Amino acid sequence: MVSTYIGALITLGVFAVLSAIGITITKDNLYAAIYLAVTTGLVGAVYGLFGITYGFVLIYLIFVGATITMTIVLAATYRRIEFRGGVGKSWIIPMLLFIVSIIVASAFTNYEVAPVTSQSLISFVSTSDGLLLIALLASLLMAIMIGLIMYYLEVSRGWRS
Amino acid sequence: MEVVNAAIIYGFASIILMIGYYSALRANDLIRVLISLELMFNAIFLALVPFFAVNAVVALGILIVTILSSSTEFMTLITAIMAMDRIRKSVRVEEIKAGGEQYVESKSNT
């Protein structure tokens, strides 16, 4: 008898895998991006199921809210029917072997996961060290973004001339 | 408190990762490659869930770094794809093979 908690986890995982398969089989880039948003939302829901509030908020705000929205807009801009190429279909066999080996290897361990409370995370963010770490990461992101903007200006100089 | 075996989460994460790899290998335009990369990062986020039971604070730090680096990486790739479309007028994967100029020359010669 599967408990409600494990049943909810398995349901979320199955729907995430189904929408991930949708990314592979659909021919339109826009639908692939929308399926990607569904998959990411379900992965974020797993974080919510385990009570990891900060991870849930981060994934929904930054990943779904910013990155995947940009991807959907890009896919809508370059919307076209994709012609299949790349490797052959036989590559699915080593991938299935990898999945089976991961499941078997992790099933034989006694490593079990319990839902966490966000109490330790709240106490972490309320300290000055935690705030310093967040400020450091934000400034690191800004430094990378400045490099990106410089690259964009360098590239777009050729477009204007 | 309910306890879940980590094999369920790792199983789903490995399935999503392999679907991402397969989609990226079969893709023929760069937008689909970008979408597949984001799917792979989804698998990484899912595989990070059991780590929260071991050390929640360190796992949150790793999650923040992963999300920020992946977001920056995708913005870089989006800019590169747009730049490539302006220069080459195409977003096909063949356009960015190593030695792309030779590819274009050989295509124009034939």
PDB file of C-alpha atoms in Angstrom:
ATOM      1  CA  MET A   1       0.000   0.000   0.000  1.00  0.00           C
ATOM      2  CA  VAL A   2       1.564   3.247  -1.131  1.00  0.00           C
ATOM      3  CA  SER A   3       1.094   6.124   1.267  1.00  0.00           C
ATOM      4  CA  THR A   4      -0.382   9.428   0.131  1.00  0.00           C
ATOM      5  CA  TYR A   5       2.973  11.178   0.333  1.00  0.00           C
ATOM      6  CA  ILE A   6       4.861   8.717  -1.874  1.00  0.00           C
ATOM      7  CA  GLY A   7       1.858   8.574  -4.203  1.00  0.00           C
ATOM      8  CA  ALA A   8       1.976  12.344  -4.650  1.00  0.00           C
ATOM      9  CA  LEU A   9       5.733  12.185  -5.384  1.00  0.00           C
ATOM     10  CA  ILE A  10       5.287   9.401  -7.941  1.00  0.00           C
ATOM     11  CA  THR A  11       2.383  11.250  -9.602  1.00  0.00           C
ATOM     12  CA  LEU A  12       4.439  14.447  -9.922  1.00  0.00           C
ATOM     13  CA  GLY A  13       7.415  12.490 -11.281  1.00  0.00           C
ATOM     14  CA  VAL A  14       5.329  10.578 -13.831  1.00  0.00           C
ATOM     15  CA  PHE A  15       3.723  13.756 -15.142  1.00  0.00           C
ATOM     16  CA  ALA A  16       7.151  15.460 -15.287  1.00  0.00           C
ATOM     17  CA  VAL A  17       8.528  12.549 -17.325  1.00  0.00           C
ATOM     18  CA  LEU A  18       5.481  12.589 -19.622  1.00  0.00           C
ATOM     19  CA  SER A  19       5.864  16.299 -20.360  1.00  0.00           C
ATOM     20  CA  ALA A  20       9.625  15.761 -20.877  1.00  0.00           C
ATOM     21  CA  ILE A  21       8.764  13.107 -23.476  1.00  0.00           C
ATOM     22  CA  GLY A  22       6.462  15.728 -25.019  1.00  0.00           C
ATOM     23  CA  ILE A  23       9.513  17.977 -25.539  1.00  0.00           C
ATOM     24  CA  THR A  24      11.220  15.251 -27.536  1.00  0.00           C
ATOM     25  CA  ILE A  25       8.308  14.163 -29.722  1.00  0.00           C
ATOM     26  CA  THR A  26       6.751  17.533 -30.572  1.00  0.00           C
ATOM     27  CA  LYS A  27       7.933  19.128 -33.818  1.00  0.00           C
ATOM     28  CA  ASP A  28       7.172  22.756 -32.955  1.00  0.00           C
ATOM     29  CA  ASN A  29       9.653  24.695 -30.844  1.00  0.00           C
ATOM     30  CA  LEU A  30       6.924  26.724 -29.134  1.00  0.00           C
ATOM     31  CA  TYR A  31       5.136  23.633 -27.847  1.00  0.00           C
ATOM     32  CA  ALA A  32       8.478  22.207 -26.708  1.00  0.00           C
ATOM     33  CA  ALA A  33       9.108  25.356 -24.657  1.00  0.00           C
ATOM     34  CA  ILE A  34       5.621  25.160 -23.113  1.00  0.00           C
ATOM     35  CA  TYR A  35       6.156  21.486 -22.220  1.00  0.00           C
ATOM     36  CA  LEU A  36       9.461  22.565 -20.647  1.00  0.00           C
ATOM     37  CA  ALA A  37       7.614  25.091 -18.485  1.00  0.00           C
ATOM     38  CA  VAL A  38       5.226  22.331 -17.359  1.00  0.00           C
ATOM     39  CA  THR A  39       8.141  20.031 -16.484  1.00  0.00           C
ATOM     40  CA  THR A  40       9.894  22.753 -14.509  1.00  0.00           C
ATOM     41  CA  GLY A  41       6.692  23.559 -12.653  1.00  0.00           C
ATOM     42  CA  LEU A  42       6.302  19.919 -11.657  1.00  0.00           C
ATOM     43  CA  VAL A  43       9.936  19.747 -10.493  1.00  0.00           C
ATOM     44  CA  GLY A  44       9.284  22.878  -8.423  1.00  0.00           C
ATOM     45  CA  ALA A  45       6.194  21.150  -7.021  1.00  0.00           C
ATOM     46  CA  VAL A  46       8.431  18.329  -5.756  1.00  0.00           C
ATOM     47  CA  TYR A  47      10.379  20.986  -3.827  1.00  0.00           C
ATOM     48  CA  GLY A  48       7.088  22.231  -2.403  1.00  0.00           C
ATOM     49  CA  LEU A  49       6.107  18.684  -1.465  1.00  0.00           C
ATOM     50  CA  PHE A  50       9.275  18.295   0.591  1.00  0.00           C
ATOM     51  CA  GLY A  51       8.719  21.603   2.344  1.00  0.00           C
ATOM     52  CA  ILE A  52      11.764  23.309   0.781  1.00  0.00           C
ATOM     53  CA  THR A  53      10.122  26.716   0.502  1.00  0.00           C
ATOM     54  CA  TYR A  54      13.192  28.640  -0.624  1.00  0.00           C
ATOM     55  CA  GLY A  55      14.000  26.196  -3.385  1.00  0.00           C
ATOM     56  CA  PHE A  56      10.382  26.304  -4.544  1.00  0.00           C
ATOM     57  CA  VAL A  57      10.366  30.108  -4.645  1.00  0.00           C
ATOM     58  CA  LEU A  58      13.763  30.292  -6.377  1.00  0.00           C
ATOM     59  CA  ILE A  59      12.792  27.814  -9.070  1.00  0.00           C
ATOM     60  CA  TYR A  60       9.445  29.457  -9.717  1.00  0.00           C
ATOM     61  CA  LEU A  61      10.713  33.046  -9.654  1.00  0.00           C
ATOM     62  CA  ILE A  62      14.054  32.783 -11.427  1.00  0.00           C
ATOM     63  CA  PHE A  63      13.782  29.654 -13.534  1.00  0.00           C
ATOM     64  CA  VAL A  64      10.134  29.549 -14.579  1.00  0.00           C
ATOM     65  CA  GLY A  65       9.582  33.293 -14.229  1.00  0.00           C
ATOM     66  CA  ALA A  66      12.630  34.595 -16.076  1.00  0.00           C
ATOM     67  CA  THR A  67      14.650  31.990 -17.945  1.00  0.00           C
ATOM     68  CA  ILE A  68      11.855  29.831 -19.318  1.00  0.00           C
ATOM     69  CA  THR A  69       9.731  32.849 -20.201  1.00  0.00           C
ATOM     70  CA  MET A  70      12.672  34.104 -22.295  1.00  0.00           C
ATOM     71  CA  THR A  71      12.953  30.659 -23.879  1.00  0.00           C
ATOM     72  CA  ILE A  72       9.234  30.611 -24.750  1.00  0.00           C
ATOM     73  CA  VAL A  73       9.532  34.060 -26.337  1.00  0.00           C
ATOM     74  CA  LEU A  74      12.633  32.953 -28.270  1.00  0.00           C
ATOM     75  CA  ALA A  75      10.906  29.765 -29.416  1.00  0.00           C
ATOM     76  CA  ALA A  76       7.875  31.794 -30.522  1.00  0.00           C
ATOM     77  CA  THR A  77      10.188  34.137 -32.447  1.00  0.00           C
ATOM     78  CA  TYR A  78      12.018  31.311 -34.224  1.00  0.00           C
ATOM     79  CA  ARG A  79       8.914  29.185 -34.628  1.00  0.00           C
ATOM     80  CA  ARG A  80       9.454  26.637 -37.339  1.00  0.00           C
ATOM     81  CA  ILE A  81       8.952  22.967 -37.983  1.00  0.00           C
ATOM     82  CA  GLU A  82      12.060  21.084 -36.995  1.00  0.00           C
ATOM     83  CA  PHE A  83      13.612  18.544 -39.321  1.00  0.00           C
ATOM     84  CA  ARG A  84      15.048  15.626 -37.421  1.00  0.00           C
ATOM     85  CA  GLY A  85      18.749  15.032 -37.635  1.00  0.00           C
ATOM     86  CA  GLY A  86      21.570  14.223 -35.273  1.00  0.00           C
ATOM     87  CA  VAL A  87      22.269  10.739 -33.975  1.00  0.00           C
ATOM     88  CA  GLY A  88      20.272   7.630 -34.709  1.00  0.00           C
ATOM     89  CA  LYS A  89      17.490   6.199 -32.598  1.00  0.00           C
ATOM     90  CA  SER A  90      19.734   3.391 -31.331  1.00  0.00           C
ATOM     91  CA  TRP A  91      21.217   5.806 -28.806  1.00  0.00           C
ATOM     92  CA  ILE A  92      18.145   5.203 -26.671  1.00  0.00           C
ATOM     93  CA  ILE A  93      19.554   1.806 -25.583  1.00  0.00           C
ATOM     94  CA  PRO A  94      22.587   3.069 -23.562  1.00  0.00           C
ATOM     95  CA  MET A  95      20.315   5.737 -22.072  1.00  0.00           C
ATOM     96  CA  LEU A  96      17.847   3.087 -20.888  1.00  0.00           C
ATOM     97  CA  LEU A  97      20.792   1.149 -19.429  1.00  0.00           C
ATOM     98  CA  PHE A  98      21.901   4.284 -17.559  1.00  0.00           C
ATOM     99  CA  ILE A  99      18.400   4.833 -16.124  1.00  0.00           C
ATOM    100  CA  VAL A 100      18.111   1.197 -15.000  1.00  0.00           C
ATOM    101  CA  SER A 101      21.587   1.265 -13.429  1.00  0.00           C
ATOM    102  CA  ILE A 102      20.803   4.482 -11.512  1.00  0.00           C
ATOM    103  CA  ILE A 103      17.521   3.065 -10.201  1.00  0.00           C
ATOM    104  CA  VAL A 104      19.109  -0.266  -9.219  1.00  0.00           C
ATOM    105  CA  ALA A 105      22.124   1.395  -7.588  1.00  0.00           C
ATOM    106  CA  SER A 106      20.022   3.803  -5.562  1.00  0.00           C
ATOM    107  CA  ALA A 107      17.408   1.184  -4.623  1.00  0.00           C
ATOM    108  CA  PHE A 108      19.991  -0.977  -2.887  1.00  0.00           C
ATOM    109  CA  THR A 109      21.204   1.829  -0.659  1.00  0.00           C
ATOM    110  CA  ASN A 110      19.582   2.671   2.645  1.00  0.00           C
ATOM    111  CA  TYR A 111      19.630   6.361   1.871  1.00  0.00           C
ATOM    112  CA  GLU A 112      16.210   7.754   2.660  1.00  0.00           C
ATOM    113  CA  VAL A 113      14.790  11.244   2.404  1.00  0.00           C
ATOM    114  CA  ALA A 114      12.598  12.947   4.987  1.00  0.00           C
ATOM    115  CA  PRO A 115      10.744  16.216   4.392  1.00  0.00           C
ATOM    116  CA  VAL A 116      12.732  19.137   5.782  1.00  0.00           C
ATOM    117  CA  THR A 117      11.439  22.147   7.611  1.00  0.00           C
ATOM    118  CA  SER A 118      12.469  25.609   6.497  1.00  0.00           C
ATOM    119  CA  GLN A 119      13.396  26.581  10.069  1.00  0.00           C
ATOM    120  CA  SER A 120      17.147  26.117   9.507  1.00  0.00           C
ATOM    121  CA  LEU A 121      16.962  28.092   6.282  1.00  0.00           C
ATOM    122  CA  ILE A 122      15.185  30.988   7.998  1.00  0.00           C
ATOM    123  CA  SER A 123      17.864  31.075  10.688  1.00  0.00           C
ATOM    124  CA  PHE A 124      20.544  30.947   7.947  1.00  0.00           C
ATOM    125  CA  VAL A 125      19.135  33.916   6.037  1.00  0.00           C
ATOM    126  CA  SER A 126      18.705  35.961   9.212  1.00  0.00           C
ATOM    127  CA  THR A 127      22.444  35.827  10.013  1.00  0.00           C
ATOM    128  CA  SER A 128      24.917  38.356   8.593  1.00  0.00           C
ATOM    129  CA  ASP A 129      26.996  35.583   6.984  1.00  0.00           C
ATOM    130  CA  GLY A 130      23.998  34.405   5.022  1.00  0.00           C
ATOM    131  CA  LEU A 131      23.192  37.906   3.826  1.00  0.00           C
ATOM    132  CA  LEU A 132      26.865  38.378   2.859  1.00  0.00           C
ATOM    133  CA  LEU A 133      26.740  35.182   0.803  1.00  0.00           C
ATOM    134  CA  ILE A 134      23.583  36.321  -0.978  1.00  0.00           C
ATOM    135  CA  ALA A 135      25.131  39.745  -1.705  1.00  0.00           C
ATOM    136  CA  LEU A 136      28.266  38.009  -3.023  1.00  0.00           C
ATOM    137  CA  LEU A 137      26.250  35.797  -5.341  1.00  0.00           C
ATOM    138  CA  ALA A 138      24.201  38.765  -6.579  1.00  0.00           C
ATOM    139  CA  SER A 139      27.365  40.749  -7.357  1.00  0.00           C
ATOM    140  CA  LEU A 140      28.857  37.699  -9.096  1.00  0.00           C
ATOM    141  CA  LEU A 141      25.761  37.504 -11.280  1.00  0.00           C
ATOM    142  CA  MET A 142      26.025  41.209 -12.100  1.00  0.00           C
ATOM    143  CA  ALA A 143      29.702  40.789 -13.047  1.00  0.00           C
ATOM    144  CA  ILE A 144      28.805  37.968 -15.426  1.00  0.00           C
ATOM    145  CA  MET A 145      25.954  40.021 -16.866  1.00  0.00           C
ATOM    146  CA  ILE A 146      28.295  42.973 -17.493  1.00  0.00           C
ATOM    147  CA  GLY A 147      30.513  40.633 -19.511  1.00  0.00           C
ATOM    148  CA  LEU A 148      27.445  39.506 -21.423  1.00  0.00           C
ATOM    149  CA  ILE A 149      26.408  43.079 -22.195  1.00  0.00           C
ATOM    150  CA  MET A 150      29.949  43.919 -23.378  1.00  0.00           C
ATOM    151  CA  TYR A 151      29.868  40.867 -25.645  1.00  0.00           C
ATOM    152  CA  TYR A 152      26.499  41.931 -27.026  1.00  0.00           C
ATOM    153  CA  LEU A 153      27.768  45.451 -27.761  1.00  0.00           C
ATOM    154  CA  GLU A 154      30.887  44.014 -29.406  1.00  0.00           C
ATOM    155  CA  VAL A 155      28.822  41.739 -31.620  1.00  0.00           C
ATOM    156  CA  SER A 156      26.142  44.294 -32.458  1.00  0.00           C
ATOM    157  CA  ARG A 157      28.761  46.801 -33.629  1.00  0.00           C
ATOM    158  CA  GLY A 158      29.083  44.709 -36.769  1.00  0.00           C
ATOM    159  CA  TRP A 159      25.341  44.800 -37.322  1.00  0.00           C
ATOM    160  CA  ARG A 160      25.109  48.560 -37.308  1.00  0.00           C
ATOM    161  CA  SER A 161      27.957  49.140 -39.750  1.00  0.00           C
TER     162      SER A 161
ATOM    163  CA  MET B   1       7.346  12.061   9.558  1.00  0.00           C
ATOM    164  CA  GLU B   2       7.036  10.255   6.256  1.00  0.00           C
ATOM    165  CA  VAL B   3      10.252   8.838   4.806  1.00  0.00           C
ATOM    166  CA  VAL B   4      10.786   8.357   1.065  1.00  0.00           C
ATOM    167  CA  ASN B   5      13.459   6.201  -0.526  1.00  0.00           C
ATOM    168  CA  ALA B   6      15.839   8.322  -2.567  1.00  0.00           C
ATOM    169  CA  ALA B   7      15.685   5.776  -5.411  1.00  0.00           C
ATOM    170  CA  ILE B   8      12.327   7.202  -6.553  1.00  0.00           C
ATOM    171  CA  ILE B   9      13.732  10.717  -6.950  1.00  0.00           C
ATOM    172  CA  TYR B  10      17.003   9.559  -8.516  1.00  0.00           C
ATOM    173  CA  GLY B  11      15.051   7.351 -10.928  1.00  0.00           C
ATOM    174  CA  PHE B  12      12.865  10.200 -12.144  1.00  0.00           C
ATOM    175  CA  ALA B  13      15.887  12.531 -12.328  1.00  0.00           C
ATOM    176  CA  SER B  14      17.876  10.058 -14.438  1.00  0.00           C
ATOM    177  CA  ILE B  15      14.900   9.515 -16.773  1.00  0.00           C
ATOM    178  CA  ILE B  16      14.477  13.280 -17.314  1.00  0.00           C
ATOM    179  CA  LEU B  17      18.263  13.705 -17.785  1.00  0.00           C
ATOM    180  CA  MET B  18      18.388  11.002 -20.425  1.00  0.00           C
ATOM    181  CA  ILE B  19      15.354  12.440 -22.234  1.00  0.00           C
ATOM    182  CA  GLY B  20      17.201  15.784 -22.267  1.00  0.00           C
ATOM    183  CA  TYR B  21      20.359  14.186 -23.681  1.00  0.00           C
ATOM    184  CA  TYR B  22      18.387  12.309 -26.321  1.00  0.00           C
ATOM    185  CA  SER B  23      16.475  15.436 -27.333  1.00  0.00           C
ATOM    186  CA  ALA B  24      19.723  17.447 -27.566  1.00  0.00           C
ATOM    187  CA  LEU B  25      21.441  14.751 -29.638  1.00  0.00           C
ATOM    188  CA  ARG B  26      18.497  14.433 -32.027  1.00  0.00           C
ATOM    189  CA  ALA B  27      17.922  18.185 -32.321  1.00  0.00           C
ATOM    190  CA  ASN B  28      18.619  19.992 -35.535  1.00  0.00           C
ATOM    191  CA  ASP B  29      18.175  23.624 -34.540  1.00  0.00           C
ATOM    192  CA  LEU B  30      19.733  25.583 -31.711  1.00  0.00           C
ATOM    193  CA  ILE B  31      16.461  26.504 -29.977  1.00  0.00           C
ATOM    194  CA  ARG B  32      15.707  22.827 -29.392  1.00  0.00           C
ATOM    195  CA  VAL B  33      19.247  22.331 -28.035  1.00  0.00           C
ATOM    196  CA  LEU B  34      18.650  25.224 -25.595  1.00  0.00           C
ATOM    197  CA  ILE B  35      15.339  23.708 -24.460  1.00  0.00           C
ATOM    198  CA  SER B  36      17.048  20.332 -23.964  1.00  0.00           C
ATOM    199  CA  LEU B  37      19.769  21.962 -21.851  1.00  0.00           C
ATOM    200  CA  GLU B  38      17.114  23.495 -19.610  1.00  0.00           C
ATOM    201  CA  LEU B  39      15.494  20.064 -19.307  1.00  0.00           C
ATOM    202  CA  MET B  40      18.853  18.664 -18.168  1.00  0.00           C
ATOM    203  CA  PHE B  41      19.068  21.386 -15.514  1.00  0.00           C
ATOM    204  CA  ASN B  42      15.582  20.352 -14.355  1.00  0.00           C
ATOM    205  CA  ALA B  43      16.946  16.859 -13.766  1.00  0.00           C
ATOM    206  CA  ILE B  44      19.822  18.372 -11.759  1.00  0.00           C
ATOM    207  CA  PHE B  45      17.339  20.301  -9.581  1.00  0.00           C
ATOM    208  CA  LEU B  46      15.372  17.109  -8.975  1.00  0.00           C
ATOM    209  CA  ALA B  47      18.520  15.176  -8.062  1.00  0.00           C
ATOM    210  CA  LEU B  48      19.384  17.902  -5.534  1.00  0.00           C
ATOM    211  CA  VAL B  49      16.235  17.241  -3.441  1.00  0.00           C
ATOM    212  CA  PRO B  50      17.668  14.329  -1.365  1.00  0.00           C
ATOM    213  CA  PHE B  51      20.664  16.481  -0.409  1.00  0.00           C
ATOM    214  CA  PHE B  52      18.324  18.724   1.584  1.00  0.00           C
ATOM    215  CA  ALA B  53      17.798  15.853   4.035  1.00  0.00           C
ATOM    216  CA  VAL B  54      21.557  15.659   4.678  1.00  0.00           C
ATOM    217  CA  ASN B  55      22.532  19.328   5.024  1.00  0.00           C
ATOM    218  CA  ALA B  56      19.791  21.794   4.177  1.00  0.00           C
ATOM    219  CA  VAL B  57      21.910  24.977   4.280  1.00  0.00           C
ATOM    220  CA  VAL B  58      24.696  23.669   2.026  1.00  0.00           C
ATOM    221  CA  ALA B  59      22.080  22.246  -0.339  1.00  0.00           C
ATOM    222  CA  LEU B  60      20.355  25.637  -0.534  1.00  0.00           C
ATOM    223  CA  GLY B  61      23.724  27.275  -1.330  1.00  0.00           C
ATOM    224  CA  ILE B  62      24.332  24.750  -4.110  1.00  0.00           C
ATOM    225  CA  LEU B  63      20.796  25.324  -5.406  1.00  0.00           C
ATOM    226  CA  ILE B  64      21.279  29.108  -5.519  1.00  0.00           C
ATOM    227  CA  VAL B  65      24.617  28.771  -7.359  1.00  0.00           C
ATOM    228  CA  THR B  66      23.103  26.258  -9.789  1.00  0.00           C
ATOM    229  CA  ILE B  67      20.067  28.422 -10.563  1.00  0.00           C
ATOM    230  CA  LEU B  68      22.094  31.619 -10.998  1.00  0.00           C
ATOM    231  CA  SER B  69      24.777  29.994 -13.163  1.00  0.00           C
ATOM    232  CA  SER B  70      22.200  28.201 -15.309  1.00  0.00           C
ATOM    233  CA  SER B  71      20.159  31.380 -15.790  1.00  0.00           C
ATOM    234  CA  THR B  72      23.281  33.317 -16.803  1.00  0.00           C
ATOM    235  CA  GLU B  73      24.330  30.517 -19.118  1.00  0.00           C
ATOM    236  CA  PHE B  74      20.972  30.494 -20.839  1.00  0.00           C
ATOM    237  CA  MET B  75      20.976  34.260 -21.269  1.00  0.00           C
ATOM    238  CA  THR B  76      24.458  33.960 -22.848  1.00  0.00           C
ATOM    239  CA  LEU B  77      23.219  31.234 -25.165  1.00  0.00           C
ATOM    240  CA  ILE B  78      20.134  33.240 -26.143  1.00  0.00           C
ATOM    241  CA  THR B  79      22.348  36.217 -27.005  1.00  0.00           C
ATOM    242  CA  ALA B  80      24.693  33.956 -28.971  1.00  0.00           C
ATOM    243  CA  ILE B  81      21.798  32.399 -30.878  1.00  0.00           C
ATOM    244  CA  MET B  82      20.395  35.825 -31.768  1.00  0.00           C
ATOM    245  CA  ALA B  83      23.852  37.024 -32.829  1.00  0.00           C
ATOM    246  CA  MET B  84      24.348  33.911 -34.933  1.00  0.00           C
ATOM    247  CA  ASP B  85      20.980  34.379 -36.583  1.00  0.00           C
ATOM    248  CA  ARG B  86      21.923  37.940 -37.488  1.00  0.00           C
ATOM    249  CA  ILE B  87      25.279  36.897 -38.946  1.00  0.00           C
ATOM    250  CA  ARG B  88      24.525  33.536 -40.547  1.00  0.00           C
ATOM    251  CA  LYS B  89      20.756  33.966 -41.130  1.00  0.00           C
ATOM    252  CA  SER B  90      20.167  30.498 -39.706  1.00  0.00           C
ATOM    253  CA  VAL B  91      19.874  28.708 -36.358  1.00  0.00           C
ATOM    254  CA  ARG B  92      20.675  25.240 -37.600  1.00  0.00           C
ATOM    255  CA  VAL B  93      23.173  23.153 -35.636  1.00  0.00           C
ATOM    256  CA  GLU B  94      25.328  22.556 -38.721  1.00  0.00           C
ATOM    257  CA  GLU B  95      26.187  26.248 -38.828  1.00  0.00           C
ATOM    258  CA  ILE B  96      28.230  26.116 -35.631  1.00  0.00           C
ATOM    259  CA  LYS B  97      30.292  23.020 -36.304  1.00  0.00           C
ATOM    260  CA  ALA B  98      34.013  23.474 -35.692  1.00  0.00           C
ATOM    261  CA  GLY B  99      35.501  24.781 -38.899  1.00  0.00           C
ATOM    262  CA  GLY B 100      32.190  26.294 -39.930  1.00  0.00           C
ATOM    263  CA  GLU B 101      33.813  28.417 -42.647  1.00  0.00           C
ATOM    264  CA  GLN B 102      35.144  25.303 -44.340  1.00  0.00           C
ATOM    265  CA  TYR B 103      31.663  23.790 -44.170  1.00  0.00           C
ATOM    266  CA  VAL B 104      30.130  26.830 -45.828  1.00  0.00           C
ATOM    267  CA  GLU B 105      32.909  26.910 -48.459  1.00  0.00           C
ATOM    268  CA  SER B 106      32.490  23.255 -49.278  1.00  0.00           C
ATOM    269  CA  LYS B 107      28.737  23.716 -49.478  1.00  0.00           C
ATOM    270  CA  SER B 108      29.075  26.709 -51.786  1.00  0.00           C
ATOM    271  CA  ASN B 109      31.609  24.905 -53.994  1.00  0.00           C
ATOM    272  CA  THR B 110      29.385  21.890 -54.544  1.00  0.00           C
TER     273      THR B 110
END
